[in-house]
Amino acid sequence: MIDQLEAIYHRFKDLEVQLSDPEIISDQERFTRVNKEYGKLRPLADTYLTYKDLSDNLASAEAMRKDPDPEMREMAQLEYEELRERKEELDERVKIMLIPKDPEDERDIIMEIRSGTGGDEAALFAGDLFDMYKRYVDTMGWKVEVIDENEGTAGGYSKVVFEVHGDDVYSSLKFESGVHRVQRVPKTESQGRVHTSAATVAVLAKVEESDININKADLKIDTFRASGAGGQHVNKTESAIRITHLPTGIVSESQDGRSQHKNKEIAMAQLYRRIKDAQDTAAANELASARKSLVGSGDRSEKIRTYNYPQNRVTDHRINLTLHSLDKVMGGNLEPIVEGLQVAENSEKMKEGI
């Protein structure tokens, strides 16, 4: 473990030298890439220095325990025990820090929320989930960009699609895919009975054009009129986009955006994702298997979380986490749930030696 930290520290110092190299500074793309890696390694580099200092002090205290002076031996023993306890705690932190991160974790996301079973109440709940995520995004300093929204007849949304932009967005929100169930008395319920409704959430990590080498000549792009309920822009112009990657036959299309430009952007993002998955199927399946055992596959048939309003309770069924603070969760305080899921994922990786 210390060897890994030392290698990371040397890489960190090498990047530090590169950041002062005029040749790299003049190349904006390269400078940005080096600076990003430098920033990611800084916590580990700082931890290495702390670890090294602690180990040196522990060795000194151990040597002092052999001092002929009984009083010095007693002082050394106390210091040794304190340092050993701190080192054991740091060992555990370092193990977690050295777990390889999901390469997708740094990405922005596209999130879709759809009302499920429950009619108008399900649409209202979908709206509540959207508000919950927006509040959480605000606390994280990220930004939301709505792509498409279909309002429910009594409020809320039958569907809302949006992007979230920021640092490490996917690492926090990747666990949200699945069925979210709500138990509460609907506003339309005159007898005060608790009803159960549901909404589905789907989270997709955005794949950038630079991630995959696609020849533009290999793409066939068609436009067509969007169909279905989707606002005033639907059925008026040929704003929907279908893109076919000719070498593979992979097709993606979008009609959710408000413009042809936005639909092309969404369709391209989907195309990159599908091609990337096709190119890396084995690794994707391995990662999906690891995630499924931990937090579910994200399939819409899976119930991942229950929001019980009468008891002010929220339960994440994948990690058996129950919080009696539903009001705070709906107010955007998702951190306890996100942290619980991340800890569970890391524990699973440590068990499997990933």
JSON list of C-alpha atoms in Angstrom, two decimals, residues 2 5-6 9 46-58 90:
[
{"chain": "A", "resi": 2, "resn": "ILE", "atom": "CA", "xyz": [2.79, 2.41, 0.89]},
{"chain": "A", "resi": 5, "resn": "LEU", "atom": "CA", "xyz": [1.17, 5.86, -2.38]},
{"chain": "A", "resi": 6, "resn": "GLU", "atom": "CA", "xyz": [4.84, 6.53, -3.05]},
{"chain": "A", "resi": 9, "resn": "TYR", "atom": "CA", "xyz": [3.41, 10.91, -4.96]},
{"chain": "A", "resi": 46, "resn": "ASP", "atom": "CA", "xyz": [-0.87, 14.91, 0.86]},
{"chain": "A", "resi": 47, "resn": "THR", "atom": "CA", "xyz": [-1.94, 11.63, 2.46]},
{"chain": "A", "resi": 48, "resn": "TYR", "atom": "CA", "xyz": [1.39, 10.06, 1.52]},
{"chain": "A", "resi": 49, "resn": "LEU", "atom": "CA", "xyz": [3.30, 12.81, 3.34]},
{"chain": "A", "resi": 50, "resn": "THR", "atom": "CA", "xyz": [1.05, 12.41, 6.39]},
{"chain": "A", "resi": 51, "resn": "TYR", "atom": "CA", "xyz": [1.46, 8.63, 6.28]},
{"chain": "A", "resi": 52, "resn": "LYS", "atom": "CA", "xyz": [5.25, 8.89, 5.97]},
{"chain": "A", "resi": 53, "resn": "ASP", "atom": "CA", "xyz": [5.51, 11.37, 8.83]},
{"chain": "A", "resi": 54, "resn": "LEU", "atom": "CA", "xyz": [3.29, 9.21, 11.03]},
{"chain": "A", "resi": 55, "resn": "SER", "atom": "CA", "xyz": [5.31, 6.08, 10.25]},
{"chain": "A", "resi": 56, "resn": "ASP", "atom": "CA", "xyz": [8.58, 7.85, 11.08]},
{"chain": "A", "resi": 57, "resn": "ASN", "atom": "CA", "xyz": [7.19, 9.12, 14.40]},
{"chain": "A", "resi": 58, "resn": "LEU", "atom": "CA", "xyz": [5.87, 5.67, 15.21]},
{"chain": "A", "resi": 90, "resn": "LEU", "atom": "CA", "xyz": [-5.17, 6.19, 8.26]}
]
